[in-house]
């Protein structure tokens, strides 16, 4: 694997994580629990889509085969998407969406903080912008976890159920593969293991404050990096990609 | 005696083009009329999120998705500004939402039409927002302060909406033959419902007279409709599309187009609840509201605890 | 006005450091943190500000229209509070 191939793979994966998560988040737009929150979550979806777009643009440039960000987003199959499984999980109720978001925000903030020290200038630029955005997203999702955990009996129960369901997808955050190893040596990619303990500590503190219990001895799911997803992704893509696939010659 | 005095002050403010503010005395009918109009306007923004939201997950490019998402979010924001303006007249948002969810309150009938293709998203932005903007520009000078201020903010934000709609139409009309067909089809379906947005003809408009007298409205339904047609025909021609009206013709004497009236019987039916999507829109709204109930309860309990701790500290 | 949508709050935005906080609208929120976050998401989507205040509407004390005469008219005749009241010799340029 050349550095260029590794960088394409790496950037594409970061982009996929953003696009798929944002696609899920914007399913909430116009269906939020109240108007102010509808707008808040849409803002977050906008940030994450924006990041995904920049990352896919860069991936296409690195690949240098005449594809652009829209080709990458709309003309790949589920087997070619390499996002973490947690991003594609269905929204469920608002507790599930917020727990999913808190787990990801906490990880992403650490990831992009490290990435802002990369030797790749484009990634540094994207990371610098993302850090500010994710800092806010995390504040938003963390405060909801606290509200649900310390709200009503029902909200506590829903949050605990969501946490139990989603925890098995968190192992994937800290997986690395050949492309990561290669790029870490070059000073481009982030060694996610370097902040795994810190992530666990913050997450523990969050759920402790929210009176929620972290599941123990959970068998972790994997497959995203190999393009082996849960059943959710193919449906998500079928909807997202319908128009460009039906009219491949059209420009929008 | 005292009321008479208040009424004089109210009338003299209107005469001097001054704004009426929430705590000022105002005639009951003025308050009622405003409350009805502002809450209807707010509901329209909120329901209006649905037909466009229908295409967010299927927007055909990442750029288009970002733009549409931002636009639908703006509509929500506009609904929110308007709800707070209406709240200043003494009705809570809960009461207004309840009226919407139980069909007691109305919203713009245009949103009871379906968005069937991506070109509809273009047509909605271009035509529906275009018509709405015409109304809203006028309302920036409406006599009730909070309403006028909300409209100033809304107009500022709204300015990109019509352009993004027209941009979509441009891509479609100058795109592949299938795209052009979709564009014409969207125009055919949205033209007359858009003309209905300005309300019934002046001779049949029951609320217009008071609205003009109180300077809530500053131009009549027919005036606004005529201006809209005059402006839009040129935009249709640029796209190489055809206005679906055989009677459309330039009238040199009035320096404007003659055009067919929309089907007012259809208009009345859609308002009565018989439009293609009335049921779906209300169901979607109710579902979101009901699904969110436990979230609002949790937030209420959490917020009260926080306030108690704050008070105790 | 408190209902199932949470209490009403007033939002003030500061455009630039050093400038006054200006009232820009209202929102509903259930707690302080949420009020602040909602204000950010609702009233600064287009870079309108760099600092925010949120205040529960119930905490606002306002004068009423009936007070207008007694509150504000007495200051109208105190022209001596304004610098233009004092004629200056032409030769004095900066004061």
XYZ file of C-alpha atoms in Angstrom:
660
model
C 0.000 0.000 0.000
C 1.398 3.395 -0.966
C 1.032 6.463 1.207
C -1.390 7.859 -1.326
C -3.587 4.763 -1.184
C -3.489 4.776 2.595
C -4.367 8.459 2.754
C -7.292 7.934 0.391
C -8.600 5.081 2.511
C -8.123 6.986 5.733
C -9.748 10.206 4.555
C -12.583 8.313 2.913
C -13.323 6.529 6.174
C -13.392 9.793 8.135
C -15.701 11.196 5.453
C -17.986 8.161 5.533
C -18.293 8.413 9.304
C -19.451 12.013 8.964
C -21.801 11.593 6.009
C -23.588 8.551 7.376
C -24.022 10.032 10.837
C -25.296 13.334 9.406
C -27.695 11.486 7.120
C -29.148 9.882 10.236
C -29.286 13.144 12.178
C -31.173 15.010 9.499
C -33.950 12.438 9.679
C -34.877 14.369 12.830
C -35.334 17.672 11.012
C -38.999 18.732 11.321
C -39.635 15.826 13.711
C -37.766 17.015 16.813
C -39.263 16.865 20.321
C -39.754 20.648 20.320
C -38.953 23.458 17.970
C -35.790 24.831 19.590
C -34.263 21.373 19.747
C -35.220 20.661 16.151
C -33.139 23.662 15.119
C -30.258 22.773 17.412
C -29.919 19.252 16.073
C -30.200 20.449 12.489
C -27.292 22.811 13.142
C -25.256 19.851 14.299
C -26.235 17.802 11.243
C -25.170 20.728 9.052
C -21.729 20.896 10.685
C -21.168 17.174 10.287
C -22.343 17.135 6.653
C -20.029 20.031 5.963
C -17.124 18.147 7.464
C -18.016 15.006 5.516
C -18.169 16.985 2.293
C -14.709 18.486 2.876
C -13.264 15.086 3.706
C -14.743 13.395 0.643
C -13.551 16.268 -1.546
C -10.067 15.730 -0.221
C -10.310 11.949 -0.591
C -11.300 12.390 -4.230
C -8.378 14.727 -4.761
C -5.940 12.301 -3.160
C -7.318 9.446 -5.224
C -6.911 11.518 -8.397
C -9.072 9.349 -10.636
C -11.520 12.007 -11.755
C -14.120 11.279 -9.104
C -15.548 14.019 -6.889
C -17.208 14.038 -3.488
C -20.626 13.309 -4.963
C -19.344 10.262 -6.850
C -17.932 8.981 -3.608
C -21.112 9.644 -1.655
C -23.697 8.548 -4.197
C -22.086 5.907 -6.376
C -20.554 3.467 -3.963
C -22.292 0.400 -2.547
C -22.661 -0.395 1.122
C -19.742 -2.814 0.820
C -17.559 0.121 -0.206
C -18.493 2.323 2.737
C -16.121 2.002 5.681
C -17.839 4.017 8.411
C -18.129 2.741 11.974
C -21.284 0.722 12.538
C -22.466 3.090 15.273
C -22.981 5.900 12.740
C -25.527 3.973 10.694
C -27.631 2.714 13.620
C -31.232 3.868 13.435
C -32.185 6.983 15.362
C -34.569 5.188 17.691
C -35.992 7.571 20.270
C -34.336 10.830 21.242
C -32.426 9.102 24.043
C -30.834 6.699 21.595
C -29.881 9.489 19.218
C -28.350 11.543 22.028
C -26.438 8.617 23.572
C -25.085 7.718 20.129
C -24.118 11.340 19.642
C -22.417 11.645 23.042
C -20.319 8.508 22.470
C -19.258 9.763 19.032
C -18.732 13.415 20.023
C -16.445 12.433 22.878
C -14.382 10.269 20.535
C -14.388 12.734 17.633
C -13.203 15.625 19.758
C -10.143 13.643 20.813
C -9.586 12.323 17.302
C -9.707 15.705 15.586
C -7.682 17.352 18.338
C -4.900 14.868 17.569
C -5.450 15.186 13.838
C -4.894 18.925 14.049
C -1.225 18.062 14.741
C -0.940 15.990 11.550
C 1.705 16.609 8.916
C -1.038 16.779 6.282
C -2.060 20.407 5.936
C -5.494 19.755 4.481
C -6.398 17.416 7.322
C -5.085 19.980 9.789
C -7.363 22.609 8.272
C -10.416 20.377 8.428
C -9.535 19.300 11.966
C -9.086 22.850 13.234
C -12.580 23.798 12.059
C -14.044 20.545 13.349
C -12.639 20.901 16.861
C -14.696 24.047 17.448
C -17.827 22.441 16.066
C -17.466 19.185 17.967
C -16.730 20.997 21.223
C -20.204 22.461 20.909
C -21.828 19.205 19.760
C -20.377 17.445 22.768
C -21.672 20.093 25.131
C -25.114 19.616 23.580
C -25.195 15.814 23.641
C -23.588 15.554 27.085
C -26.181 17.899 28.556
C -28.974 15.761 27.094
C -27.487 12.579 28.551
C -27.496 14.301 31.919
C -31.098 15.502 31.453
C -32.324 12.055 30.520
C -30.364 10.276 33.235
C -31.509 12.743 35.894
C -34.923 13.561 34.414
C -37.917 11.285 34.795
C -38.043 7.563 35.433
C -39.066 7.053 31.834
C -36.223 9.102 30.389
C -33.743 7.297 32.619
C -35.043 3.944 31.473
C -34.908 4.920 27.807
C -31.360 6.261 28.150
C -30.174 3.111 29.905
C -31.749 0.923 27.224
C -30.082 2.966 24.488
C -26.719 2.747 26.184
C -27.075 -1.024 26.510
C -27.901 -1.296 22.815
C -25.152 0.963 21.541
C -22.228 0.059 23.750
C -21.309 -2.968 21.602
C -20.458 -0.623 18.733
C -17.891 1.438 20.635
C -15.038 -1.056 20.259
C -14.701 -0.077 16.608
C -13.610 3.454 17.523
C -10.227 2.114 18.552
C -9.547 -0.351 15.762
C -6.651 0.299 13.438
C -5.585 -1.291 10.191
C -2.727 -1.252 7.728
C -3.536 2.228 6.385
C -3.552 3.687 9.901
C -0.241 2.056 10.829
C 1.406 3.293 7.680
C 0.155 6.860 8.072
C 0.967 7.018 11.769
C 4.595 6.308 10.863
C 4.458 9.229 8.445
C 3.010 11.516 11.097
C -0.257 11.911 9.184
C -2.844 9.731 10.920
C -3.847 9.545 14.558
C -2.996 6.664 16.865
C -6.444 6.246 18.392
C -5.107 3.898 21.067
C -3.246 6.844 22.517
C -6.443 8.328 23.909
C -8.579 5.249 24.471
C -8.077 5.363 28.253
C -8.934 9.061 28.318
C -12.104 8.451 26.296
C -13.207 5.674 28.652
C -12.572 7.882 31.641
C -14.650 10.779 30.275
C -17.465 8.504 29.232
C -17.490 6.850 32.634
C -17.691 10.234 34.328
C -20.532 11.317 32.037
C -22.651 8.271 32.760
C -21.831 8.287 36.444
C -23.135 11.855 36.714
C -26.206 10.852 34.722
C -26.886 7.893 36.999
C -26.538 5.447 34.136
C -24.684 2.138 34.265
C -22.098 1.171 31.684
C -22.681 -2.356 30.437
C -19.910 -4.791 31.285
C -18.364 -7.709 29.425
C -19.974 -6.751 26.163
C -18.934 -8.522 22.987
C -17.847 -5.770 20.615
C -19.171 -5.651 17.051
C -16.850 -5.027 14.142
C -16.882 -4.921 10.350
C -17.167 -1.304 9.211
C -13.575 -1.099 8.028
C -14.094 -4.130 5.828
C -17.379 -2.792 4.498
C -19.374 -5.418 6.354
C -22.194 -3.444 7.926
C -25.374 -3.922 9.887
C -28.561 -4.236 7.843
C -29.342 -0.552 8.366
C -26.764 0.836 5.961
C -28.099 -0.574 2.700
C -31.510 0.987 3.368
C -29.959 4.299 4.284
C -27.955 4.326 1.056
C -30.869 3.176 -1.095
C -32.736 6.286 -0.051
C -29.796 8.676 -0.096
C -28.486 7.555 -3.492
C -31.786 7.011 -5.308
C -31.759 10.078 -7.578
C -28.122 10.116 -8.735
C -28.332 6.392 -9.431
C -31.589 6.667 -11.347
C -30.271 9.548 -13.468
C -26.511 8.978 -13.680
C -26.085 11.582 -16.468
C -27.928 14.371 -14.698
C -26.252 17.309 -12.990
C -28.106 18.770 -10.049
C -65.325 56.887 28.487
C -61.849 55.682 29.294
C -61.925 53.137 26.457
C -62.746 55.951 24.095
C -59.612 57.744 25.189
C -57.497 54.613 24.682
C -59.033 54.093 21.298
C -58.107 57.646 20.307
C -54.508 57.021 21.298
C -54.536 53.746 19.326
C -56.038 55.405 16.262
C -53.641 58.322 16.407
C -50.689 55.944 16.586
C -51.917 54.166 13.468
C -52.435 57.501 11.756
C -48.878 58.546 12.579
C -47.481 55.225 11.320
C -46.320 54.359 14.834
C -46.060 50.774 16.033
C -48.437 49.219 18.503
C -46.522 47.403 21.254
C -47.630 44.438 23.416
C -48.498 46.463 26.506
C -50.361 49.180 24.589
C -54.119 49.218 24.674
C -55.615 47.714 21.520
C -59.166 46.914 20.410
C -60.163 43.307 21.028
C -60.775 42.691 17.361
C -57.327 43.957 16.462
C -55.776 41.564 18.975
C -57.898 38.697 17.697
C -57.128 39.418 14.091
C -53.395 39.614 14.780
C -53.350 36.495 16.881
C -55.133 34.590 14.153
C -52.864 35.893 11.431
C -49.550 35.511 13.275
C -50.282 32.043 14.598
C -51.477 30.945 11.143
C -48.286 32.322 9.731
C -46.222 30.467 12.343
C -48.086 27.220 11.719
C -47.462 27.619 7.991
C -43.718 27.821 8.584
C -43.782 24.711 10.761
C -46.002 22.660 8.457
C -43.968 24.038 5.566
C -40.944 22.155 6.888
C -42.640 18.865 6.036
C -42.990 18.878 2.227
C -39.400 20.094 1.874
C -38.099 17.908 4.682
C -39.486 15.055 2.606
C -36.491 15.438 0.259
C -33.594 16.104 2.643
C -32.633 12.441 2.809
C -32.805 12.203 -0.998
C -31.139 15.451 -2.068
C -29.052 14.462 -5.100
C -25.758 16.143 -4.159
C -23.991 16.962 -0.915
C -24.206 20.662 -1.665
C -27.934 20.440 -2.382
C -28.406 18.575 0.874
C -26.606 21.225 2.919
C -28.593 24.013 1.303
C -31.945 22.317 1.759
C -31.164 21.400 5.340
C -30.253 25.006 6.131
C -33.400 26.215 4.429
C -35.767 23.882 6.244
C -34.050 24.863 9.474
C -34.669 28.523 8.680
C -38.378 27.804 8.238
C -38.402 26.327 11.728
C -36.649 29.420 13.031
C -39.214 31.643 11.352
C -42.019 29.663 12.929
C -40.326 30.197 16.240
C -39.934 33.977 15.842
C -43.606 34.172 14.912
C -44.766 32.044 17.825
C -42.982 34.362 20.231
C -44.549 37.384 18.518
C -47.957 35.784 18.987
C -47.134 34.916 22.581
C -46.687 38.616 23.280
C -50.448 38.882 22.669
C -51.132 36.552 25.559
C -51.496 33.081 24.069
C -48.993 30.387 24.990
C -47.198 28.269 22.433
C -48.861 25.216 23.963
C -52.283 26.661 23.177
C -51.275 27.526 19.634
C -49.749 24.110 18.976
C -52.783 22.469 20.436
C -54.996 24.429 18.055
C -52.802 23.344 15.142
C -52.708 19.699 16.153
C -56.467 19.493 16.592
C -57.200 21.258 13.271
C -58.694 24.281 15.017
C -56.054 26.563 13.541
C -55.325 26.965 9.870
C -52.077 27.106 7.954
C -51.272 28.017 4.386
C -53.078 25.543 2.158
C -50.110 25.353 -0.221
C -48.374 22.884 2.088
C -51.131 20.366 1.580
C -49.784 19.666 -1.885
C -47.232 16.867 -2.275
C -43.557 17.231 -3.262
C -43.261 14.432 -5.786
C -39.915 15.023 -7.458
C -36.716 16.918 -6.800
C -37.966 19.630 -9.162
C -40.749 20.280 -6.669
C -38.110 21.409 -4.192
C -37.010 23.917 -6.810
C -40.584 25.000 -7.490
C -41.395 25.393 -3.809
C -38.358 27.577 -3.196
C -38.852 29.635 -6.318
C -42.643 30.033 -6.468
C -43.944 29.388 -2.971
C -41.177 31.268 -1.188
C -41.339 33.930 -3.878
C -45.029 34.467 -3.168
C -44.431 34.345 0.573
C -41.663 36.934 0.337
C -43.997 39.335 -1.435
C -46.349 39.152 1.516
C -43.568 39.290 4.044
C -41.872 42.344 2.608
C -45.141 44.181 3.061
C -45.496 42.854 6.600
C -42.193 44.369 7.706
C -44.202 47.601 7.981
C -47.196 46.043 9.680
C -48.571 47.981 12.647
C -47.823 45.490 15.444
C -44.235 45.930 16.641
C -43.249 42.334 17.527
C -44.765 41.049 14.273
C -42.985 43.683 12.188
C -39.655 42.982 13.900
C -40.032 39.238 13.375
C -40.745 39.912 9.715
C -37.628 42.062 9.312
C -35.535 39.197 10.622
C -37.377 36.668 8.498
C -37.038 38.679 5.307
C -33.319 39.012 5.855
C -32.968 35.244 6.219
C -35.462 34.397 3.521
C -33.563 36.139 0.767
C -31.526 33.061 -0.164
C -34.505 30.715 -0.223
C -36.038 31.862 -3.455
C -32.670 31.893 -5.177
C -31.828 28.352 -4.143
C -35.184 27.242 -5.545
C -34.559 28.993 -8.815
C -31.064 27.532 -8.966
C -32.505 24.031 -8.750
C -34.988 24.890 -11.501
C -32.153 26.192 -13.663
C -30.175 22.973 -13.279
C -33.262 20.959 -14.126
C -34.541 23.082 -16.999
C -31.134 23.149 -18.689
C -30.308 19.559 -17.756
C -31.236 16.243 -19.369
C -34.621 15.864 -21.139
C -35.917 13.936 -18.129
C -34.890 16.746 -15.818
C -36.572 19.350 -17.994
C -39.734 17.279 -18.011
C -39.657 17.122 -14.224
C -39.210 20.906 -14.103
C -42.204 21.567 -16.371
C -44.293 19.072 -14.456
C -43.448 20.779 -11.177
C -44.338 24.182 -12.613
C -47.646 22.795 -13.898
C -48.576 21.468 -10.498
C -47.398 24.439 -8.387
C -48.471 27.428 -10.500
C -52.115 27.722 -9.503
C -51.718 26.634 -5.871
C -49.085 29.389 -5.601
C -51.509 31.998 -6.958
C -53.977 30.869 -4.296
C -51.469 31.779 -1.591
C -52.405 35.443 -1.837
C -55.891 34.589 -0.651
C -59.339 34.905 -2.240
C -60.146 37.784 -4.638
C -60.588 41.132 -2.871
C -64.336 41.171 -3.396
C -64.626 37.891 -1.462
C -61.966 38.427 1.166
C -63.761 38.682 4.498
C -60.875 39.869 6.667
C -59.117 42.190 4.306
C -60.950 45.401 5.079
C -60.090 45.486 8.761
C -56.567 44.318 8.076
C -56.051 47.274 5.758
C -57.678 49.725 8.147
C -55.427 48.606 11.004
C -52.382 48.606 8.747
C -51.804 44.926 9.506
C -51.926 44.417 5.766
C -50.831 47.164 3.423
C -51.716 45.771 0.010
C -54.678 43.742 -1.141
C -54.670 40.092 -2.217
C -55.297 40.973 -5.854
C -52.578 43.626 -5.950
C -50.008 41.199 -4.610
C -51.136 38.390 -6.928
C -50.872 40.645 -9.971
C -47.392 41.765 -8.993
C -46.285 38.181 -8.491
C -47.465 37.122 -11.948
C -45.832 40.144 -13.566
C -42.497 39.290 -11.968
C -42.567 35.558 -12.460
C -43.451 35.219 -16.140
C -40.040 36.478 -17.188
C -38.365 33.959 -14.895
C -40.388 31.141 -16.461
C -39.428 32.264 -19.945
C -35.740 32.318 -19.079
C -35.999 28.666 -18.077
C -37.606 27.796 -21.412
C -40.664 26.507 -19.580
C -44.320 27.332 -20.141
C -46.782 28.858 -17.689
C -49.691 26.393 -17.563
C -52.286 29.042 -18.397
C -53.622 29.519 -21.934
C -55.118 32.879 -20.986
C -51.841 34.396 -19.902
C -51.345 37.511 -21.988
C -49.608 40.863 -21.627
C -52.074 43.697 -21.221
C -50.440 46.941 -22.290
C -53.254 49.081 -20.872
C -52.733 47.867 -17.298
C -49.010 47.252 -17.780
C -49.472 43.759 -16.441
C -50.493 40.256 -17.425
C -54.028 39.000 -17.729
C -54.246 35.503 -16.290
C -56.739 32.828 -15.291
C -58.065 32.768 -11.777
C -57.083 29.708 -9.771
C -59.821 27.193 -9.053
C -61.329 28.766 -5.936
C -63.521 25.743 -5.299
C -60.369 23.654 -4.975
C -58.895 26.306 -2.670
C -61.902 26.104 -0.352
C -61.752 22.349 -0.342
C -58.078 22.229 0.561
C -58.728 24.676 3.396
C -61.566 22.476 4.589
C -59.139 19.582 4.878
C -59.657 17.881 1.537
C -56.276 18.617 -0.029
C -54.028 15.770 -1.125
C -51.850 15.867 2.008
C -53.862 17.550 4.797
C -54.133 14.307 6.671
C -50.469 13.371 6.288
C -49.225 16.798 7.371
C -51.273 16.800 10.544
C -50.393 13.232 11.340
C -46.683 13.938 10.930
C -46.962 16.998 13.204
C -48.930 15.138 15.832
C -46.567 12.201 15.765
C -43.512 14.398 16.280
C -45.275 16.226 19.092
C -46.452 13.058 20.807
C -43.135 11.259 20.391
C -41.458 14.248 21.996
C -43.718 14.369 25.015
C -41.511 12.274 27.292
C -38.501 14.378 26.245
C -40.287 17.587 27.233
C -41.381 16.016 30.519
C -37.843 14.923 31.331
C -36.524 18.380 30.488
C -39.220 19.998 32.631
C -38.383 17.872 35.656
C -34.659 18.391 35.169
C -35.093 22.145 34.723
C -37.233 22.461 37.860
C -34.625 20.598 39.921
C -31.978 22.940 38.616
C -34.009 26.023 39.438
C -34.654 24.727 42.970
C -30.959 24.092 43.516
C -30.232 27.547 42.161
C -32.749 29.137 44.507
C -31.401 27.173 47.494
C -27.788 28.121 46.812
C -45.554 32.147 30.411
C -44.564 28.608 31.318
C -46.113 25.579 29.690
C -45.049 22.172 28.463
C -42.650 24.000 26.146
C -40.653 25.252 29.130
C -40.364 28.822 30.397
C -39.862 31.772 28.078
C -36.455 33.513 27.964
C -35.207 36.831 26.597
C -32.102 36.753 24.428
C -29.484 39.506 24.215
C -26.659 39.420 21.699
C -23.389 41.313 21.674
C -22.146 41.806 18.139
C -18.585 42.790 18.941
C -16.531 43.084 22.075
C -17.176 46.406 23.783
C -20.591 46.923 22.241
C -23.788 46.790 24.290
C -25.883 43.627 24.508
C -28.964 44.148 22.358
C -32.261 42.372 22.783
C -32.938 40.181 19.786
C -35.856 37.939 20.683
C -37.267 35.117 22.764
C -37.200 31.383 23.033
C -38.402 28.527 25.182
C -35.974 26.415 27.186
C -36.196 24.167 30.197
C -32.938 25.096 31.918
C -30.107 27.633 31.798
C -27.685 25.595 29.721
C -30.400 24.791 27.206
C -31.469 28.425 27.025
C -27.920 29.417 26.197
C -27.492 26.661 23.607
C -30.840 27.395 21.985
C -30.044 31.097 21.826
C -26.834 30.242 20.017
C -28.569 27.931 17.555
C -31.485 30.254 16.952
C -30.094 33.760 16.973
C -26.471 33.430 15.819
C -26.773 31.112 12.812
C -25.382 33.785 10.515
C -22.549 35.082 12.610
C -24.679 37.722 14.318
C -22.831 37.708 17.597
C -19.943 36.782 19.780
C -21.472 36.838 23.226
C -24.923 36.001 24.605
C -27.111 36.677 27.627
C -30.269 34.759 28.359
C -32.691 35.932 31.042
C -35.942 34.293 32.164
C -38.747 36.532 30.909
C -40.314 36.318 34.351
C -37.281 38.181 35.734
C -37.856 41.243 33.534
C -39.439 44.268 35.190
C -40.893 46.664 32.632
C -42.449 50.099 32.726
C -45.951 50.287 31.301
C -47.347 52.637 28.646
C -49.305 54.507 31.338
C -45.994 55.393 32.993
C -44.774 57.100 29.874
C -45.738 60.600 30.921
C -44.545 60.465 34.503
C -41.394 58.460 33.771
C -39.948 60.032 30.698
C -41.366 63.469 30.021
C -39.732 65.174 33.020
C -36.347 64.624 31.416
C -37.374 66.364 28.213
C -36.908 69.881 29.641
C -33.519 69.230 31.198
C -31.657 70.471 28.201
C -28.739 71.417 30.441
C -27.886 67.699 30.586
C -26.821 67.794 26.957
C -23.474 69.221 25.854
C -25.019 71.344 23.101
C -26.693 73.442 25.805
C -23.374 75.151 26.485
C -22.165 77.622 23.869
C -18.423 77.437 23.353
C -16.128 80.158 22.084
C -15.320 79.473 18.421
C -11.608 79.226 19.084
C -12.068 76.229 21.378
C -12.115 73.268 18.990
C -11.874 70.227 21.221
C -14.083 69.905 24.228
